[in-house]
Tab-separated table of C-alpha atoms in Angstrom:
chain	number	residue	atom	x	y	z
A	1	MET	CA	-43.355	-13.920	-32.760
A	2	PRO	CA	-46.531	-13.824	-34.980
A	3	GLU	CA	-46.389	-17.227	-37.856
A	4	ILE	CA	-44.370	-15.446	-40.831
A	5	VAL	CA	-45.151	-17.101	-44.203
A	6	ILE	CA	-43.261	-16.557	-46.758
A	7	ALA	CA	-43.506	-16.963	-50.690
A	8	GLU	CA	-41.555	-16.233	-53.775
A	9	ARG	CA	-41.027	-16.618	-57.613
A	10	ALA	CA	-38.544	-15.028	-60.170
A	11	GLY	CA	-39.736	-13.521	-63.445
A	12	VAL	CA	-38.990	-12.583	-66.660
A	13	GLY	CA	-36.383	-9.655	-67.306
A	14	ALA	CA	-37.417	-7.055	-70.313
A	15	ASP	CA	-36.378	-9.551	-73.048
A	16	GLY	CA	-38.956	-11.886	-71.928
A	17	HIS	CA	-36.414	-14.264	-70.539
A	18	PRO	CA	-36.379	-15.670	-67.017
A	19	ARG	CA	-33.834	-14.606	-65.162
A	20	PRO	CA	-33.069	-14.501	-61.553
A	21	THR	CA	-35.326	-12.841	-59.229
A	22	GLU	CA	-34.609	-9.005	-57.897
A	23	ASP	CA	-36.858	-8.883	-55.197
A	24	HIS	CA	-35.418	-10.095	-51.449
A	25	VAL	CA	-37.618	-10.398	-48.293
A	26	VAL	CA	-35.365	-10.048	-44.842
A	27	VAL	CA	-37.218	-11.779	-41.317
A	28	LEU	CA	-35.887	-9.867	-38.517
A	29	ASP	CA	-36.175	-10.788	-34.614
A	30	ASN	CA	-38.944	-8.059	-34.691
A	31	ALA	CA	-39.693	-6.848	-38.452
A	32	VAL	CA	-39.722	-8.204	-41.995
A	33	PHE	CA	-38.833	-6.115	-45.226
A	34	VAL	CA	-39.590	-6.520	-48.660
A	35	LEU	CA	-37.790	-5.269	-51.640
A	36	ASP	CA	-38.363	-5.122	-55.016
A	37	GLY	CA	-35.438	-3.736	-57.241
A	38	ALA	CA	-35.991	-1.960	-60.153
A	39	THR	CA	-32.775	-2.207	-62.957
A	40	SER	CA	-31.226	1.247	-64.246
A	41	SER	CA	-31.800	1.857	-68.052
A	42	ASP	CA	-28.405	2.738	-67.656
A	43	PRO	CA	-26.609	-0.678	-69.272
A	44	SER	CA	-23.731	0.239	-67.073
A	45	GLN	CA	-25.016	0.054	-63.712
A	46	PRO	CA	-25.702	-2.333	-61.793
A	47	PRO	CA	-29.175	-4.724	-61.850
A	48	GLY	CA	-32.409	-3.601	-59.961
A	49	GLY	CA	-31.788	-6.699	-57.553
A	50	TRP	CA	-27.778	-6.173	-56.886
A	51	TYR	CA	-29.391	-2.423	-55.543
A	52	ALA	CA	-32.076	-4.133	-53.262
A	53	GLU	CA	-30.279	-6.871	-51.828
A	54	ARG	CA	-27.129	-4.368	-50.794
A	55	LEU	CA	-29.743	-2.368	-49.497
A	56	ALA	CA	-31.622	-5.161	-47.589
A	57	ARG	CA	-28.368	-6.295	-45.943
A	58	HIS	CA	-27.869	-2.521	-44.252
A	59	LEU	CA	-31.783	-2.288	-43.202
A	60	ALA	CA	-31.479	-5.188	-41.212
A	61	ASP	CA	-28.164	-4.547	-39.793
A	62	ASP	CA	-29.527	-1.288	-38.405
A	63	LEU	CA	-32.373	-2.330	-36.928
A	64	ARG	CA	-30.823	-5.581	-35.893
A	65	ALA	CA	-28.702	-2.593	-33.660
A	66	ALA	CA	-31.847	-0.581	-32.536
A	67	PRO	CA	-34.814	-2.210	-32.843
A	68	ALA	CA	-36.734	0.118	-31.763
A	69	ALA	CA	-35.891	3.188	-34.140
A	70	ALA	CA	-37.506	5.056	-36.441
A	71	LEU	CA	-38.187	3.115	-39.670
A	72	THR	CA	-37.743	6.496	-41.959
A	73	ASP	CA	-34.227	6.780	-39.794
A	74	VAL	CA	-33.368	3.530	-40.330
A	75	LEU	CA	-33.829	3.765	-44.175
A	76	THR	CA	-32.855	7.252	-44.397
A	77	GLY	CA	-28.984	5.657	-43.260
A	78	ALA	CA	-29.371	2.572	-45.373
A	79	ILE	CA	-29.540	4.902	-48.120
A	80	ALA	CA	-26.761	7.095	-47.154
A	81	ALA	CA	-24.685	3.655	-47.103
A	82	VAL	CA	-25.457	1.786	-49.954
A	83	THR	CA	-25.115	5.337	-52.404
A	84	THR	CA	-21.321	6.548	-50.087
A	85	GLU	CA	-20.522	2.741	-50.412
A	86	ASN	CA	-20.826	2.008	-53.502
A	87	GLU	CA	-20.591	5.948	-54.985
A	88	LEU	CA	-23.984	5.587	-56.495
A	89	ARG	CA	-25.385	8.980	-58.496
A	90	PRO	CA	-29.047	10.054	-58.607
A	91	GLN	CA	-31.137	9.510	-61.589
A	92	GLN	CA	-28.097	7.524	-62.897
A	93	SER	CA	-28.508	4.474	-60.488
A	94	PRO	CA	-30.760	1.107	-59.678
A	95	SER	CA	-33.556	1.432	-57.487
A	96	SER	CA	-35.521	-1.094	-55.272
A	97	THR	CA	-39.311	-0.276	-53.326
A	98	VAL	CA	-39.267	-0.681	-49.682
A	99	ALA	CA	-42.184	-2.270	-47.485
A	100	ALA	CA	-41.824	-2.692	-44.166
A	101	VAL	CA	-43.383	-4.253	-40.996
A	102	ARG	CA	-42.000	-4.056	-37.136
A	103	TRP	CA	-43.736	-4.798	-34.167
A	104	LEU	CA	-43.226	-3.777	-30.825
A	105	GLU	CA	-44.797	-4.847	-27.432
A	106	ASP	CA	-47.604	-1.721	-27.560
A	107	ARG	CA	-47.980	-1.548	-31.511
A	108	VAL	CA	-47.102	-2.304	-35.329
A	109	ASP	CA	-45.278	-0.457	-37.510
A	110	ALA	CA	-45.497	0.175	-41.392
A	111	LEU	CA	-43.327	1.670	-43.912
A	112	VAL	CA	-44.035	1.994	-47.557
A	113	LEU	CA	-41.503	3.615	-50.363
A	114	ALA	CA	-42.871	2.978	-53.314
A	115	ASP	CA	-45.267	0.578	-55.578
A	116	SER	CA	-45.138	-2.830	-53.097
A	117	PRO	CA	-47.957	-2.707	-50.333
A	118	VAL	CA	-48.582	-3.798	-46.950
A	119	VAL	CA	-51.967	-4.295	-45.652
A	120	GLY	CA	-52.923	-4.277	-42.350
A	121	PHE	CA	-55.516	-6.797	-40.725
A	122	GLY	CA	-57.547	-6.742	-37.428
A	123	GLY	CA	-60.237	-4.280	-35.211
A	124	PHE	CA	-59.490	-0.833	-37.511
A	125	GLY	CA	-60.857	-3.279	-40.952
A	126	VAL	CA	-58.472	-3.435	-43.778
A	127	ASP	CA	-56.062	-0.779	-43.624
A	128	VAL	CA	-53.676	-0.822	-46.967
A	129	VAL	CA	-50.905	1.255	-46.892
A	130	SER	CA	-49.804	2.125	-50.512
A	131	ASP	CA	-47.954	4.602	-52.592
A	132	ASP	CA	-49.918	5.188	-55.417
A	133	ARG	CA	-47.266	8.033	-56.817
A	134	LEU	CA	-46.013	5.454	-59.039
A	135	ALA	CA	-49.371	3.981	-60.231
A	136	ARG	CA	-51.092	7.814	-61.123
A	137	LEU	CA	-47.767	8.870	-63.651
A	138	ARG	CA	-48.724	5.742	-64.969
A	139	ARG	CA	-51.961	5.933	-65.455
A	140	ARG	CA	-51.742	9.722	-66.762
A	141	GLY	CA	-48.578	8.645	-69.765
A	142	MET	CA	-46.241	10.458	-67.610
A	143	LEU	CA	-43.651	7.425	-67.478
A	144	GLN	CA	-43.374	6.249	-71.783
A	145	THR	CA	-39.611	6.375	-71.539
A	146	GLY	CA	-36.330	6.232	-69.623
A	147	ALA	CA	-35.896	9.731	-69.668
A	148	ASP	CA	-39.428	10.835	-68.563
A	149	VAL	CA	-38.896	7.863	-65.146
A	150	ARG	CA	-35.271	9.606	-64.684
A	151	ARG	CA	-36.907	13.021	-64.503
A	152	ARG	CA	-39.584	12.125	-62.473
A	153	ARG	CA	-38.102	9.863	-59.512
A	154	ASN	CA	-37.358	11.350	-55.711
A	155	ALA	CA	-38.909	14.853	-57.703
A	156	HIS	CA	-41.745	16.123	-56.128
A	157	ASP	CA	-43.816	16.164	-58.829
A	158	GLY	CA	-42.918	12.432	-60.028
A	159	PHE	CA	-42.535	9.590	-57.777
A	160	TRP	CA	-40.183	8.415	-54.412
A	161	VAL	CA	-38.177	5.635	-53.707
A	162	ALA	CA	-34.875	4.404	-52.705
A	163	GLU	CA	-31.941	4.757	-55.204
A	164	ALA	CA	-29.168	7.276	-54.454
A	165	ASP	CA	-30.673	10.328	-52.778
A	166	PRO	CA	-30.823	9.616	-49.047
A	167	GLY	CA	-33.821	12.048	-48.504
A	168	ALA	CA	-36.641	9.938	-50.058
A	169	ALA	CA	-37.216	8.108	-46.779
A	170	ALA	CA	-39.056	10.769	-46.170
A	171	HIS	CA	-41.303	11.080	-48.322
A	172	ALA	CA	-42.199	7.367	-47.587
A	173	VAL	CA	-46.069	6.720	-45.893
A	174	ARG	CA	-45.661	5.254	-42.345
A	175	ARG	CA	-48.684	3.823	-40.516
A	176	SER	CA	-48.709	2.309	-36.459
A	177	TRP	CA	-51.412	-0.054	-35.301
A	178	PRO	CA	-51.531	-1.056	-31.708
A	179	ARG	CA	-49.773	-4.347	-30.891
A	180	ALA	CA	-53.328	-5.387	-29.109
A	181	ASP	CA	-55.825	-4.317	-32.694
A	182	VAL	CA	-53.538	-6.172	-35.108
A	183	ASP	CA	-54.311	-9.424	-36.293
A	184	ALA	CA	-52.198	-10.114	-39.667
A	185	VAL	CA	-50.277	-8.304	-42.391
A	186	LEU	CA	-49.610	-8.711	-46.071
A	187	LEU	CA	-46.393	-7.338	-48.044
A	188	ALA	CA	-46.273	-7.662	-51.696
A	189	SER	CA	-44.453	-6.926	-54.277
A	190	ASP	CA	-46.197	-5.641	-57.261
A	191	GLY	CA	-45.636	-8.704	-58.897
A	192	VAL	CA	-48.571	-9.793	-56.262
A	193	SER	CA	-50.368	-6.609	-55.653
A	194	ILE	CA	-51.057	-6.332	-59.512
A	195	GLY	CA	-53.577	-9.270	-59.001
A	196	VAL	CA	-55.541	-6.865	-56.900
A	197	ASP	CA	-55.081	-3.874	-57.889
A	198	GLN	CA	-55.418	-4.501	-61.348
A	199	TYR	CA	-56.299	-7.663	-62.426
A	200	GLU	CA	-59.437	-7.562	-59.578
A	201	LEU	CA	-58.996	-11.192	-59.405
A	202	PHE	CA	-59.415	-10.869	-55.479
A	203	ASP	CA	-59.948	-8.174	-52.659
A	204	TRP	CA	-57.110	-8.293	-50.087
A	205	LEU	CA	-59.552	-10.430	-47.423
A	206	GLU	CA	-59.818	-12.802	-49.954
A	207	VAL	CA	-55.642	-12.718	-50.345
A	208	LEU	CA	-55.650	-12.910	-46.734
A	209	ALA	CA	-57.790	-15.914	-46.723
A	210	ILE	CA	-56.372	-17.906	-49.332
A	211	THR	CA	-52.798	-17.541	-47.856
A	212	ARG	CA	-54.446	-19.098	-44.582
A	213	THR	CA	-56.254	-21.598	-45.920
A	214	ASP	CA	-53.950	-22.965	-48.762
A	215	GLY	CA	-50.962	-21.052	-48.538
A	216	PRO	CA	-49.132	-17.852	-49.694
A	217	ASP	CA	-48.467	-19.754	-53.504
A	218	ALA	CA	-51.965	-20.206	-53.675
A	219	VAL	CA	-51.913	-16.318	-54.277
A	220	LEU	CA	-48.972	-16.185	-56.563
A	221	ASP	CA	-50.674	-19.363	-58.956
A	222	ALA	CA	-54.091	-16.893	-59.440
A	223	VAL	CA	-52.074	-14.169	-60.571
A	224	ARG	CA	-49.626	-16.153	-63.026
A	225	THR	CA	-52.566	-18.341	-64.522
A	226	ALA	CA	-53.785	-15.342	-65.398
A	227	GLU	CA	-51.060	-14.147	-67.234
A	228	LYS	CA	-50.398	-16.732	-68.796
A	229	GLN	CA	-54.333	-16.155	-70.045
A	230	ASP	CA	-53.075	-12.629	-71.647
A	231	PRO	CA	-49.364	-13.524	-72.804
A	232	ASP	CA	-48.727	-10.607	-74.797
A	233	GLY	CA	-50.706	-7.618	-72.173
A	234	GLU	CA	-53.622	-7.323	-74.588
A	235	ARG	CA	-56.604	-7.150	-71.648
A	236	TRP	CA	-53.499	-6.256	-69.076
A	237	PRO	CA	-50.980	-3.861	-70.718
A	238	ARG	CA	-47.580	-4.559	-68.900
A	239	PRO	CA	-44.140	-4.207	-69.910
A	240	LYS	CA	-43.246	-8.116	-69.196
A	241	ARG	CA	-45.447	-11.245	-68.633
A	242	HIS	CA	-44.468	-12.229	-65.504
A	243	ASP	CA	-43.379	-9.544	-62.425
A	244	ASP	CA	-40.654	-11.080	-59.645
A	245	GLN	CA	-43.030	-12.283	-56.693
A	246	ALA	CA	-42.883	-11.453	-53.477
A	247	LEU	CA	-45.623	-12.350	-50.402
A	248	VAL	CA	-45.522	-12.284	-46.887
A	249	LEU	CA	-47.962	-13.445	-43.706
A	250	ILE	CA	-47.456	-11.960	-40.635
A	251	ASP	CA	-50.038	-14.093	-38.726
A	252	PHE	CA	-50.229	-12.206	-35.203
A	253	ALA	CA	-52.353	-15.535	-34.056
A	254	SER	CA	-49.152	-17.794	-34.006
A	255	GLY	CA	-45.805	-18.221	-33.977
A	256	GLY	CA	-42.741	-19.472	-36.611
A	257	ILE	CA	-41.103	-19.190	-39.950
A	258	GLN	CA	-42.983	-21.131	-43.324
A	259	GLY	CA	-40.809	-20.598	-46.708
A	260	LEU	CA	-37.677	-19.498	-45.772
A	261	PRO	CA	-34.456	-21.089	-47.553
């Protein structure tokens, strides 16, 4: 088994007050999932962390039962199960991003739905598996209100995320690499990837180097330090001062798990 190193940190809510993280990390014998829950704008709905935790549990159970199953099929089934069990309705439910990495004897598979990227490193170079549909809509000013988000969520002219439509899984971004070519893989929630994509504090090779040398918490620290220097979002506009953070390194050069409680 590769070495797996994990760092997680809670952010703040939209009101600026601390609250439990809505990110979830799941480690299996041959897979890792990172989910970032997003709370519905409908206050009668459960929080995003509630949804992400239930989806993570189904993903783990289903992949344990069929370790080589197609990741898209596993995600489809998990979304369907959470939707049915909790009577969720499309456009009116909490949601979650999904980043998944699964390794088999001959290959390493990655799946990304919404803005939690997976980054592979190896003989192929640096391969960023990202779903930028949400970011493109934000840059174009098309997600200004809750109604905008609901209208564009899981729509062909919008973005795709795990919510109450199992068909969203078919729109995930996928990648497979030969196992022998893979040196390491990173999974991150957007509270970490923002340090690369928006703050430009480092690139992904530097994130890998820092994580290997100083540990993943050093990456989280760098992002938080930058945000503290821009508390009101003047340099980097963002919906809240600090987002939840999750970063996982799967290092195929060694073995073990660090950072799990």
